[in-house]
Tab-separated table of C-alpha atoms in Angstrom:
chain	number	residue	atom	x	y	z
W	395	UNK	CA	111.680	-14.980	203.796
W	396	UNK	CA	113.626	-15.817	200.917
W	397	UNK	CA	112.372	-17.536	198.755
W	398	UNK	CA	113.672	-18.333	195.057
W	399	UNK	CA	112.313	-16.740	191.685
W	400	UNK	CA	110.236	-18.794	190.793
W	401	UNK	CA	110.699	-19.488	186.789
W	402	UNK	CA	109.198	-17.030	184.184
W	403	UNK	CA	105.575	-19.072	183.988
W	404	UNK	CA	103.261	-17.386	181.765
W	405	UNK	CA	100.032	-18.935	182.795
W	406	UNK	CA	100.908	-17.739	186.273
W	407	UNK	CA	101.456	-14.469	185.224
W	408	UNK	CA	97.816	-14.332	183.452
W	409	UNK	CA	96.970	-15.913	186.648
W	410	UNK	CA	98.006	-13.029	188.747
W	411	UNK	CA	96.710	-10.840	186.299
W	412	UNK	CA	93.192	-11.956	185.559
W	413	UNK	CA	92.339	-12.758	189.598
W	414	UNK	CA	91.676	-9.015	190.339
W	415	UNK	CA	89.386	-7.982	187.548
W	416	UNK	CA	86.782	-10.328	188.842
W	417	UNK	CA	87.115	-13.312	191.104
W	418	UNK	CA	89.201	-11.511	193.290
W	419	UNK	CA	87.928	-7.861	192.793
W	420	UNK	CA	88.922	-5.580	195.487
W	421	UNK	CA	85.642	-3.865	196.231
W	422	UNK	CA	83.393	-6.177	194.890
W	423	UNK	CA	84.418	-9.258	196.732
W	424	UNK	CA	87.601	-8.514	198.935
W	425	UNK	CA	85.503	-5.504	200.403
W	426	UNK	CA	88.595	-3.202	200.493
W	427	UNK	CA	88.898	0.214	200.122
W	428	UNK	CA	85.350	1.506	201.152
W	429	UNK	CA	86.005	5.023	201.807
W	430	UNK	CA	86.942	6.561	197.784
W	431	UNK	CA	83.976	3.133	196.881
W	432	UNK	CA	81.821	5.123	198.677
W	433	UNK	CA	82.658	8.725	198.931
W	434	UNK	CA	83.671	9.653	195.234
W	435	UNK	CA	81.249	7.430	193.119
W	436	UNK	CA	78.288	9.749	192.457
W	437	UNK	CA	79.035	10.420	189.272
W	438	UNK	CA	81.087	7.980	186.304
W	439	UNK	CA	83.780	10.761	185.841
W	440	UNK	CA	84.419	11.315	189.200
W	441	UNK	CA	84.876	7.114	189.714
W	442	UNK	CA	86.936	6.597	187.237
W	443	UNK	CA	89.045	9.345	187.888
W	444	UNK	CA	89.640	8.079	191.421
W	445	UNK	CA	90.044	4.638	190.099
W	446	UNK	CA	92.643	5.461	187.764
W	447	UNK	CA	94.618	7.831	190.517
W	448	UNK	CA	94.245	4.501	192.964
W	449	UNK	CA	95.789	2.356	190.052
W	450	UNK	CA	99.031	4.419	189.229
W	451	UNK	CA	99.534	4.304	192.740
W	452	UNK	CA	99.059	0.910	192.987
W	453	UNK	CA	101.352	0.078	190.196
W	454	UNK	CA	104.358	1.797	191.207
W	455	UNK	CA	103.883	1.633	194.734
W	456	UNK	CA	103.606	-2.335	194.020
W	457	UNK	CA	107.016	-2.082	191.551
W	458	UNK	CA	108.869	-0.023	194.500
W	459	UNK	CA	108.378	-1.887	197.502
W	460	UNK	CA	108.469	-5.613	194.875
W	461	UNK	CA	112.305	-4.160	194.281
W	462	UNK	CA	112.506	-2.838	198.040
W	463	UNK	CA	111.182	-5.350	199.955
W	464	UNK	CA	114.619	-7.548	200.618
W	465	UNK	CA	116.326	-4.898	201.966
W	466	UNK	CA	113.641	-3.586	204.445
W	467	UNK	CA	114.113	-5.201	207.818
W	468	UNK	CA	110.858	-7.032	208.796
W	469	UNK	CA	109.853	-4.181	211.862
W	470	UNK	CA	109.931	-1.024	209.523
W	471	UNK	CA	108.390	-2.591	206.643
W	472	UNK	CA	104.973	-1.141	207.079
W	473	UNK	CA	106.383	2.530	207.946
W	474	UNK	CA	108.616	2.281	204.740
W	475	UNK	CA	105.864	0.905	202.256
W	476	UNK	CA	103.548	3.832	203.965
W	477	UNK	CA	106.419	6.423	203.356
W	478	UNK	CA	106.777	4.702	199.677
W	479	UNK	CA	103.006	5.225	199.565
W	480	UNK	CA	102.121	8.543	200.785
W	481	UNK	CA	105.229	9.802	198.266
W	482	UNK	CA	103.344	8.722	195.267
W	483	UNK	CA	100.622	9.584	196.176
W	484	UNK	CA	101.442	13.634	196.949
W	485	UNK	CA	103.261	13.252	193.160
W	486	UNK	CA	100.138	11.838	191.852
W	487	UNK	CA	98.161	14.606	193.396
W	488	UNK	CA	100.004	17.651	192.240
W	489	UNK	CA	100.440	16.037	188.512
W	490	UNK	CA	96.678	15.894	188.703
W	491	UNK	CA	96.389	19.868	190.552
W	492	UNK	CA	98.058	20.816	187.385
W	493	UNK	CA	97.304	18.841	184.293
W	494	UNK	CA	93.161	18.422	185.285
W	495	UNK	CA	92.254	20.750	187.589
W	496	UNK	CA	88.684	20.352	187.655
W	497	UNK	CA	88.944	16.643	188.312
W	498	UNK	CA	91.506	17.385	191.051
W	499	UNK	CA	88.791	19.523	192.934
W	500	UNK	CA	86.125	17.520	192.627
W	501	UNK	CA	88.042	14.250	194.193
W	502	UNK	CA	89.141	17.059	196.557
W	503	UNK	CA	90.468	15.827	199.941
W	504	UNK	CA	89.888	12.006	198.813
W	505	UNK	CA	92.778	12.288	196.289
W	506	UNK	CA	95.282	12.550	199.413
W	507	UNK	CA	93.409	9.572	201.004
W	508	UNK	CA	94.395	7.538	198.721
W	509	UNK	CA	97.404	7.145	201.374
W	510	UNK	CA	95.149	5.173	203.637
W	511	UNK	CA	93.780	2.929	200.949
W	512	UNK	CA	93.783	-0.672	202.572
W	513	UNK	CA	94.087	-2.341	199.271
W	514	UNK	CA	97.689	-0.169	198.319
W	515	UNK	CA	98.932	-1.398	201.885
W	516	UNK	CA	97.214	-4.758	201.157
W	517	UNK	CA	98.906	-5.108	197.909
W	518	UNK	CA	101.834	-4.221	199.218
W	519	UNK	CA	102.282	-6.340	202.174
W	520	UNK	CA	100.315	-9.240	201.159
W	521	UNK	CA	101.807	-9.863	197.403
W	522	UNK	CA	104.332	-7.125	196.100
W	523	UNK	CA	106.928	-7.807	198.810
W	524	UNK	CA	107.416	-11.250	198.592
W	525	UNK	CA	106.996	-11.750	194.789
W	526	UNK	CA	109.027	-10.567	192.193
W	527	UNK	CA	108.673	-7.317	190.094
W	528	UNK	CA	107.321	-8.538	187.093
W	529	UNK	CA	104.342	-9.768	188.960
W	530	UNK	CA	103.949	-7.570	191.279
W	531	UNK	CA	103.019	-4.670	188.341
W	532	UNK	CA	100.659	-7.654	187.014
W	533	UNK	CA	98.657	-7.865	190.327
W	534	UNK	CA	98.231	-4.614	190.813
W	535	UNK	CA	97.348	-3.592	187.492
W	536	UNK	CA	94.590	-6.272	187.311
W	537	UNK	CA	93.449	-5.153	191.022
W	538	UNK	CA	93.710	-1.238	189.757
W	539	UNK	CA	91.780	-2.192	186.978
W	540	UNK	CA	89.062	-4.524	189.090
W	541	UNK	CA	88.974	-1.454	191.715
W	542	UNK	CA	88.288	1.162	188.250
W	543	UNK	CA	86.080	-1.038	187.113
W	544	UNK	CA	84.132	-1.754	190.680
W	545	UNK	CA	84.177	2.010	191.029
W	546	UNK	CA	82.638	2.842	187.662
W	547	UNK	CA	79.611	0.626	187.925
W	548	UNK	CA	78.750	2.290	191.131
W	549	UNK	CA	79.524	5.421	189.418
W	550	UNK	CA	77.658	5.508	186.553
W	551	UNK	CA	74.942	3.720	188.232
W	552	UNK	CA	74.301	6.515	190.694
W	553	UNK	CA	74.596	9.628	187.793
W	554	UNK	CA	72.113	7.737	185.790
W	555	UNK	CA	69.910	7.607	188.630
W	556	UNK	CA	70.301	10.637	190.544
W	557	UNK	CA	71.067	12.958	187.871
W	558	UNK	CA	69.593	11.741	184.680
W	559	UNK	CA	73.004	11.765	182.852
W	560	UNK	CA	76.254	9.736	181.719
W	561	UNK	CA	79.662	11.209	182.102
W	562	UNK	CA	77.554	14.390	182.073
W	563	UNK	CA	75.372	13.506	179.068
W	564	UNK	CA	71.984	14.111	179.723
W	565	UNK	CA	69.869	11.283	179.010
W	566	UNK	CA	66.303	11.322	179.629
W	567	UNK	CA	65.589	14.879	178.724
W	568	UNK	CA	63.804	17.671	180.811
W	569	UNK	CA	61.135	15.587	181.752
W	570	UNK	CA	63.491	13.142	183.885
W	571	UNK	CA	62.903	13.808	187.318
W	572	UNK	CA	66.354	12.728	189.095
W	573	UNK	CA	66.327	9.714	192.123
W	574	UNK	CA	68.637	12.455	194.102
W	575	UNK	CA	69.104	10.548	197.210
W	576	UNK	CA	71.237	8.210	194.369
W	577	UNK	CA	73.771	11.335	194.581
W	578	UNK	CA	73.760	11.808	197.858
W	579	UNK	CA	76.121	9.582	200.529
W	580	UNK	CA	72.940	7.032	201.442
W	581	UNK	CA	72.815	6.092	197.497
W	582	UNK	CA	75.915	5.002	197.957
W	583	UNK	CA	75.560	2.554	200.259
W	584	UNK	CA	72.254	1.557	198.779
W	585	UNK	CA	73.446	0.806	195.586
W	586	UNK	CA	76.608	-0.824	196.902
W	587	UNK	CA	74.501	-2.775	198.873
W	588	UNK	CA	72.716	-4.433	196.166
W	589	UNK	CA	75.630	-4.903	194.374
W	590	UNK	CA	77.480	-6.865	196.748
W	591	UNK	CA	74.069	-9.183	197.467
W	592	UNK	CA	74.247	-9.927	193.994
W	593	UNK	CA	77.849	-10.928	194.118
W	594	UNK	CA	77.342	-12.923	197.016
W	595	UNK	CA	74.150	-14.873	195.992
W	596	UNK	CA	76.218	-15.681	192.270
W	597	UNK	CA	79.279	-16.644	194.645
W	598	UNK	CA	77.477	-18.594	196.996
W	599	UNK	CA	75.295	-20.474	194.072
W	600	UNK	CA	78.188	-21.020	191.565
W	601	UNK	CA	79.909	-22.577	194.860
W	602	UNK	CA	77.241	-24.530	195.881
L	394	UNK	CA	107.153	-22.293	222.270
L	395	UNK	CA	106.819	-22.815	218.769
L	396	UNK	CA	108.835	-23.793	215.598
L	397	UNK	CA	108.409	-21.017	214.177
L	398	UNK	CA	112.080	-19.872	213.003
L	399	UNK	CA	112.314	-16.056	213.529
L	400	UNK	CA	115.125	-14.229	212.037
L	401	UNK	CA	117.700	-12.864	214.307
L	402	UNK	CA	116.883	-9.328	215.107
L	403	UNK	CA	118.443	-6.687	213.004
L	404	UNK	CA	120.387	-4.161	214.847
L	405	UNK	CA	118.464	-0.568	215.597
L	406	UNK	CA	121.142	1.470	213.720
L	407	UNK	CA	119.857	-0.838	210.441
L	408	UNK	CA	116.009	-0.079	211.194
L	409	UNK	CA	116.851	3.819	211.609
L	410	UNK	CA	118.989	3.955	208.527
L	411	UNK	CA	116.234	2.076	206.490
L	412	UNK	CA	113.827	4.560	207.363
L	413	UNK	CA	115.862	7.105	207.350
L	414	UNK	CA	117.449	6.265	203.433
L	415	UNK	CA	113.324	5.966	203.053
L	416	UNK	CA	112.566	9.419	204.341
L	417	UNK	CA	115.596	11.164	202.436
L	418	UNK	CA	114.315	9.661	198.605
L	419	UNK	CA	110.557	10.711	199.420
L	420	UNK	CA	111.530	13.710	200.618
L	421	UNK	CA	113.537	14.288	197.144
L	422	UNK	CA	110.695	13.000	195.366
L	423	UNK	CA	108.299	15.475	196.582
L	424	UNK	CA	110.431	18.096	196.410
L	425	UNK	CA	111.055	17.450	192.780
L	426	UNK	CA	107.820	16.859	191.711
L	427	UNK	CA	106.598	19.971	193.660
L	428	UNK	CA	109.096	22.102	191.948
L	429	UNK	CA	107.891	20.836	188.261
L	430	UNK	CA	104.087	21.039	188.874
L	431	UNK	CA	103.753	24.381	190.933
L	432	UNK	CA	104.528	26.794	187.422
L	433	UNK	CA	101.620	24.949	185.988
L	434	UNK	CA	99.862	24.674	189.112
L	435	UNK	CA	99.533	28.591	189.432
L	436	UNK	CA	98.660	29.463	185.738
L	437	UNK	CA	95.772	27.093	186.133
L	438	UNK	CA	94.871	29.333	189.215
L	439	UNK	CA	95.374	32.172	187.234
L	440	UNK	CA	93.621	31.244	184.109
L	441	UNK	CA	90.459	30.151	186.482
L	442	UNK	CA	90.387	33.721	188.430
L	443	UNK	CA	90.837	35.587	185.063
L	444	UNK	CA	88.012	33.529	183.491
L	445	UNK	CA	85.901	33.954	186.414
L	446	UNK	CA	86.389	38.190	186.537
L	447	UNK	CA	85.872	38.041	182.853
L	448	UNK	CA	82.695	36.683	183.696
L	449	UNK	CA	81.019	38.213	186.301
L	450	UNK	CA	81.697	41.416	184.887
L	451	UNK	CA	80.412	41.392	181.110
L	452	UNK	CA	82.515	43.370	178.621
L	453	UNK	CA	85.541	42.618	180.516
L	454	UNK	CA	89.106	43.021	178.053
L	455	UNK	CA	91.504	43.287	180.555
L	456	UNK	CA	91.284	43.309	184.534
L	457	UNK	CA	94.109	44.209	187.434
L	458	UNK	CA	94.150	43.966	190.743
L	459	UNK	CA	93.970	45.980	194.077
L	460	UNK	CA	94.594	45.355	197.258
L	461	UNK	CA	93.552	47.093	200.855
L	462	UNK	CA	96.101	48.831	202.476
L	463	UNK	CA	94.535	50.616	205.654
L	464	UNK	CA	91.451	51.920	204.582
L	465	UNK	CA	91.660	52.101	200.631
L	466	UNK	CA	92.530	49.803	197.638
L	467	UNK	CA	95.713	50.444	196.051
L	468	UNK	CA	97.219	48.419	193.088
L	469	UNK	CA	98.760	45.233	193.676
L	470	UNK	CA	102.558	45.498	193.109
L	471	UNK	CA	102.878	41.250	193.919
L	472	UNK	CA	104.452	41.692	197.162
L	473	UNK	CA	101.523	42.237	198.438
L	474	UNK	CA	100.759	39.610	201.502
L	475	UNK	CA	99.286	36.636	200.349
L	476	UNK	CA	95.831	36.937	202.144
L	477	UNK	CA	95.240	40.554	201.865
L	478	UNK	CA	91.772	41.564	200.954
L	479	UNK	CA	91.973	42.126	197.240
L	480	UNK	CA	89.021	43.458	194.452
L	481	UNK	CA	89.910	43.446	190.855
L	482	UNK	CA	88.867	46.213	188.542
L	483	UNK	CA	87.507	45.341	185.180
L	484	UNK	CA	87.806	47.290	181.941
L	485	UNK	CA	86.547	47.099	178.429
L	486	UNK	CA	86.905	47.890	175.007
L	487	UNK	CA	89.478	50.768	175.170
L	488	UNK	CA	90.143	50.722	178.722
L	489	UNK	CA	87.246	51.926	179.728
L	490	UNK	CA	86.512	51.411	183.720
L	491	UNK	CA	83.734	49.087	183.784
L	492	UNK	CA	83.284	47.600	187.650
L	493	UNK	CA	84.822	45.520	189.956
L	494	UNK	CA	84.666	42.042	190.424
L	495	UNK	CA	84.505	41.504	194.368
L	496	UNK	CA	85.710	37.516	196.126
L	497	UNK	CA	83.574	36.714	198.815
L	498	UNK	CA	83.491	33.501	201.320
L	499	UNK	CA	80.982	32.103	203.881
L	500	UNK	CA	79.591	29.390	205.138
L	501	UNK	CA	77.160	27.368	203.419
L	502	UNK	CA	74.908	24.449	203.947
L	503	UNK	CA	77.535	22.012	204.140
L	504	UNK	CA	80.687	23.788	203.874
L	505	UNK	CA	82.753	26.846	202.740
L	506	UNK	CA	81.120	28.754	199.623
L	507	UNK	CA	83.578	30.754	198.121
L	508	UNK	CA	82.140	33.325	195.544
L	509	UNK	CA	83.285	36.119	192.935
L	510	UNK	CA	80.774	39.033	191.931
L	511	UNK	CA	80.755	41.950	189.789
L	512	UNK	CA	79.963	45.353	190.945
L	513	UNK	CA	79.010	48.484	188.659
L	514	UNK	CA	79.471	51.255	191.001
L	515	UNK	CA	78.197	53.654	188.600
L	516	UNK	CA	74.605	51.954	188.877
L	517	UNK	CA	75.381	50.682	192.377
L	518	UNK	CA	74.139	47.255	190.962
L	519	UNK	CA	75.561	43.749	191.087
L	520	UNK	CA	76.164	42.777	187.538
L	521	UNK	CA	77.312	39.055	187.651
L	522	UNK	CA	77.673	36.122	189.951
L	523	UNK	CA	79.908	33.124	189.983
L	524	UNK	CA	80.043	30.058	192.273
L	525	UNK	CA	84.274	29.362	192.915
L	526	UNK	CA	83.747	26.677	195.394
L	527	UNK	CA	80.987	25.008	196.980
L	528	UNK	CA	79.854	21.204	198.520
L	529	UNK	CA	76.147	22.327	198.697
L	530	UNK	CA	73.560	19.213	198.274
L	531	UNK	CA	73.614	17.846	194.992
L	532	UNK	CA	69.785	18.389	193.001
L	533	UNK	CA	69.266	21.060	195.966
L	534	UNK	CA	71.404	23.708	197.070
L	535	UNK	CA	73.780	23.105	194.018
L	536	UNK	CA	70.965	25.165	192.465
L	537	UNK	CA	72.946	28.118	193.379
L	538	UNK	CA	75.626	27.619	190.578
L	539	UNK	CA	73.633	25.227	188.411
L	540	UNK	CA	70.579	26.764	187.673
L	541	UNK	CA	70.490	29.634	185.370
L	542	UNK	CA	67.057	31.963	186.896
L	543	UNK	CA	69.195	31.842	190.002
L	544	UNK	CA	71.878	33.413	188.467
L	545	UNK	CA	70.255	35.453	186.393
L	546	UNK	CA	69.087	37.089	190.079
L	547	UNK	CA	72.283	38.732	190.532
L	548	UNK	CA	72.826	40.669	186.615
L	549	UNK	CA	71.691	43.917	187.648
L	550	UNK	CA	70.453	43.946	191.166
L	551	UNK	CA	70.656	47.034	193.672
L	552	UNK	CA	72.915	47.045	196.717
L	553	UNK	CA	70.821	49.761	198.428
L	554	UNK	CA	69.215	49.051	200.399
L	555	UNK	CA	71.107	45.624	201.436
L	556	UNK	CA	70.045	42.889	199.254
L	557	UNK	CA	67.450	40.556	200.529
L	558	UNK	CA	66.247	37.173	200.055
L	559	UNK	CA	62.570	36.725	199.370
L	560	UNK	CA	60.044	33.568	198.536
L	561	UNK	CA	60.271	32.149	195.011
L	562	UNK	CA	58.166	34.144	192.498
L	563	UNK	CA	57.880	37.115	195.243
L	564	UNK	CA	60.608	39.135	194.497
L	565	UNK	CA	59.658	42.393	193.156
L	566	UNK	CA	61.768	45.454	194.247
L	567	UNK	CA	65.458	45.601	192.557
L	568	UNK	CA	67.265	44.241	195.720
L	569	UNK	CA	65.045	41.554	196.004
L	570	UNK	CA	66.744	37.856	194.901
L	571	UNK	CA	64.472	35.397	194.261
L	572	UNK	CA	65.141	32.470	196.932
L	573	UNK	CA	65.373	28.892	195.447
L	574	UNK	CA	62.937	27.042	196.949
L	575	UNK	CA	64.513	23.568	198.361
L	576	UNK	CA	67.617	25.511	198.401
L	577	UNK	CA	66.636	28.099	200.976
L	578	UNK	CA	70.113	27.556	203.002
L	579	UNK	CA	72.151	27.764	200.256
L	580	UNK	CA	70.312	30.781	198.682
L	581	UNK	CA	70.581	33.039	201.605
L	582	UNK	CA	74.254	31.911	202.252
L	583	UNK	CA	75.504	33.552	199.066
L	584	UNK	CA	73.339	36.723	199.325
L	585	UNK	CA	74.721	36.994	203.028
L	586	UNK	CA	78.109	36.334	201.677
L	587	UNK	CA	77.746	39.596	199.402
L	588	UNK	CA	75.930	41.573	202.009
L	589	UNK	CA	78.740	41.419	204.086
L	590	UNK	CA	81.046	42.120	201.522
L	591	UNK	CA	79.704	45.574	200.156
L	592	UNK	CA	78.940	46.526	203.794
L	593	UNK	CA	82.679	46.278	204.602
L	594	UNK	CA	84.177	46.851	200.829
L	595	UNK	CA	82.013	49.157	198.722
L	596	UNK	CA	82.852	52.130	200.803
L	597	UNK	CA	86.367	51.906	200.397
L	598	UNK	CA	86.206	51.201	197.111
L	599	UNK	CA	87.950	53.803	194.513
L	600	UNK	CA	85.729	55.891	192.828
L	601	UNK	CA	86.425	58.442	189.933
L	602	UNK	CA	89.701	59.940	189.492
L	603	UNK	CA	91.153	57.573	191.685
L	604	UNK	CA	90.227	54.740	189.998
L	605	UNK	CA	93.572	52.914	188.160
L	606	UNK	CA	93.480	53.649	184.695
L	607	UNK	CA	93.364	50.304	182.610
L	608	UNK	CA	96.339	48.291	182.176
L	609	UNK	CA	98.689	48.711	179.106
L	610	UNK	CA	97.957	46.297	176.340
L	611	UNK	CA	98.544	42.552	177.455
L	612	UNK	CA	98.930	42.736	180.947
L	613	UNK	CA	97.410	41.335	183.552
């Protein structure tokens, strides 16, 4: 359990930075977090206003229960980090109810899931609580921005297939006839599909 | 059994203060946070409804609203209850009475579809139509709200007798809506939503002399 701060290394600290973006990116290749990768991605603003939400939780959910976590007695420690949690998120969602309404109602009741995000909990358990502060913010900013980033391919993927646009720029014209079902929950999971074959056959090759 | 080391077990008093300290900060948090956002929160609403009656009522300068006590509108005084069936009458350049703009709900294709209309009683016509909230199917039955002939359906059509849907291109009489076609669901959905509405509002309604004169200058 306790375990001594390890000195101020910087290349670890890159380390712990850099491993979420892309070898170690949450939707990509850990597969967390299916639900908002899934749900909320049909169109670029949408994703990467879910992404960001997920990331400020993730930050100071990771900084709270980093500072926390020696004081929380092993048996409650998941109850407290979900209490920590579901706290930030509620704040998060009632900043966004009033400073960008429109976003807030699109994300709609996947805002409060955030809550039962695997990778927060993940984070939380798996790194933040047993390493110090610094590094805690460092993982879960690089993971917050991996998960953004995951997000926003599938995002803008799917508007520029199913609706003809970019961040609500139309693209093609009139003349576009939009791939709906790319909008719709089974594009989802189609294009998420391929995405995650391609990771895996670049994975297993660069391995190999 | 094993080497595993565990750490001796913390008494329950410690685990039921932890949580407890836990509970009492969130709890603070939220509180707090609820307290700062909820001004801004409600203007947004506001702003949002305001636009919306501005809208589905052209000409609109400055609106107020009623509520239903019993069996007639009255003006709202804001102790009203919070889920009392309320219109809101619409006036325009100086203070003339111009409609009212009429909140409907029903179900839709895939959920809720809440709605705000305008409503010359003068003409007995619908004069505007706006989409509040729906989750219809994107490229289909988010037609209803996204497409502009649909829309334009509902600037001056008659409420007697009840509006009906009819087949794309068919529509002929002035309480006819053209039906979008793909979006056949969605399209009778909101034209139930308002049938429903003027069959249980539009008799009630004020008319004349006791309609509220406009609001003085700058209110709501």
């Amino acid at each position: 359990m306790t375990t001594t701060t390890p000195p101020a290394d910087p290349s670890r600290a890159y380390q712990e930075f850099v491993k979420g973006i892309w070898k170690e990116n949450p939707a990509f290749v850990q597969v967390l977090g299916m639900c908002p990768t899934l749900a909320v991605t049909n169109s670029a603003i949408n994703a990467l206003a879910m992404g960001s939400a997920t990331m400020v939780v993730l930050m100071c959910s990771s900084l709270l229960i980093s500072l926390i976590g020696r004081f929380v007695p092993n048996q409650v420690r998941i109850s407290t980090y979900v209490v920590v949690i579901a706290t930030l998120v509620t704040v998060v969602d009632f900043t966004l109810q009033a400073l960008a309404p429109a976003v807030h109602k699109e994300l709609g009741a996947f805002l409060a899931l955030i809550v039962v995000n695997c990778l927060i909990l993940g984070r939380a358990e798996a790194f933040a609580a047993k390493n110090p502060p610094g590094l805690a913010v460092l993982d879960a900013l690089g993971m917050g921005i991996g998960f953004t980033f995951a997000l926003s391919c599938l995002g803008m993927l799917r508007e520029v297939l199913g609706n003809g646009s970019l961040f609500g720029f139309d693209l093609f014209g009139p003349s576009f006839e939009p791939w709906v079902v790319m909008v719709l929950p089974p594009g989802g999971f189609l294009v998420l599909g391929v995405i995650l074959l391609l990771f895996s056959v670049f994975g297993t090759r660069k391995a190999s | 059994m094993s080497d595993l080391e565990l750490p001796p077990e913390p008494g329950s008093l410690r685990l039921v203060a932890t949580l407890t300290i836990a509970g009492l900060l969130a709890g603070l948090m939220l509180a707090g946070a609820y307290a700062i956002t909820l001004p801004t929160i409600e203007a947004n609403a506001a702003a949002a409804l305001r636009d919306a009656v501005f809208q589905v009522v052209p000409g609109t300068r400055a609106m107020q609203k009623l509520v239903l006590a019993g069996d007639h509108f009255v003006l709202a005084d804001g102790k009203e209850a919070k889920d009392a069936v309320a219109v809101y009458a619409a006036y325009g350049d100086g203070g003339a009475f111009l409609g009212f703009a009429i909140p409907g709900q029903g179900p839709g294709f895939q959920d809720t579809i809440k709605l705000l209309y305008g409503y010359d009683p003068a003409r007995k016509v619908v004069v505007g139509l706006q989409i509040l909230e729906s989750r219809e199917t994107p490229g289909l039955g988010d037609k209803i709200f996204k497409d502009p002939a649909f829309g334009r359906e509902f600037t001056s059509l008659a409420v007697e007798p009840d509006i009906v849907v009819v087949k794309s291109g068919t529509g002929s009489a002035p309480h006819h809506v053209d039906g979008i076609s793909g979006a056949t669901i969605s399209s009778k959905a909101v034209v139930r939503i308002l049938v429903t509405q003027n069959q249980h509002l539009l008799a009630r309604l004020p008319t004349g002399d006791a309609v509220p004169k406009a609001p003085a200058q700058g209110s709501r």
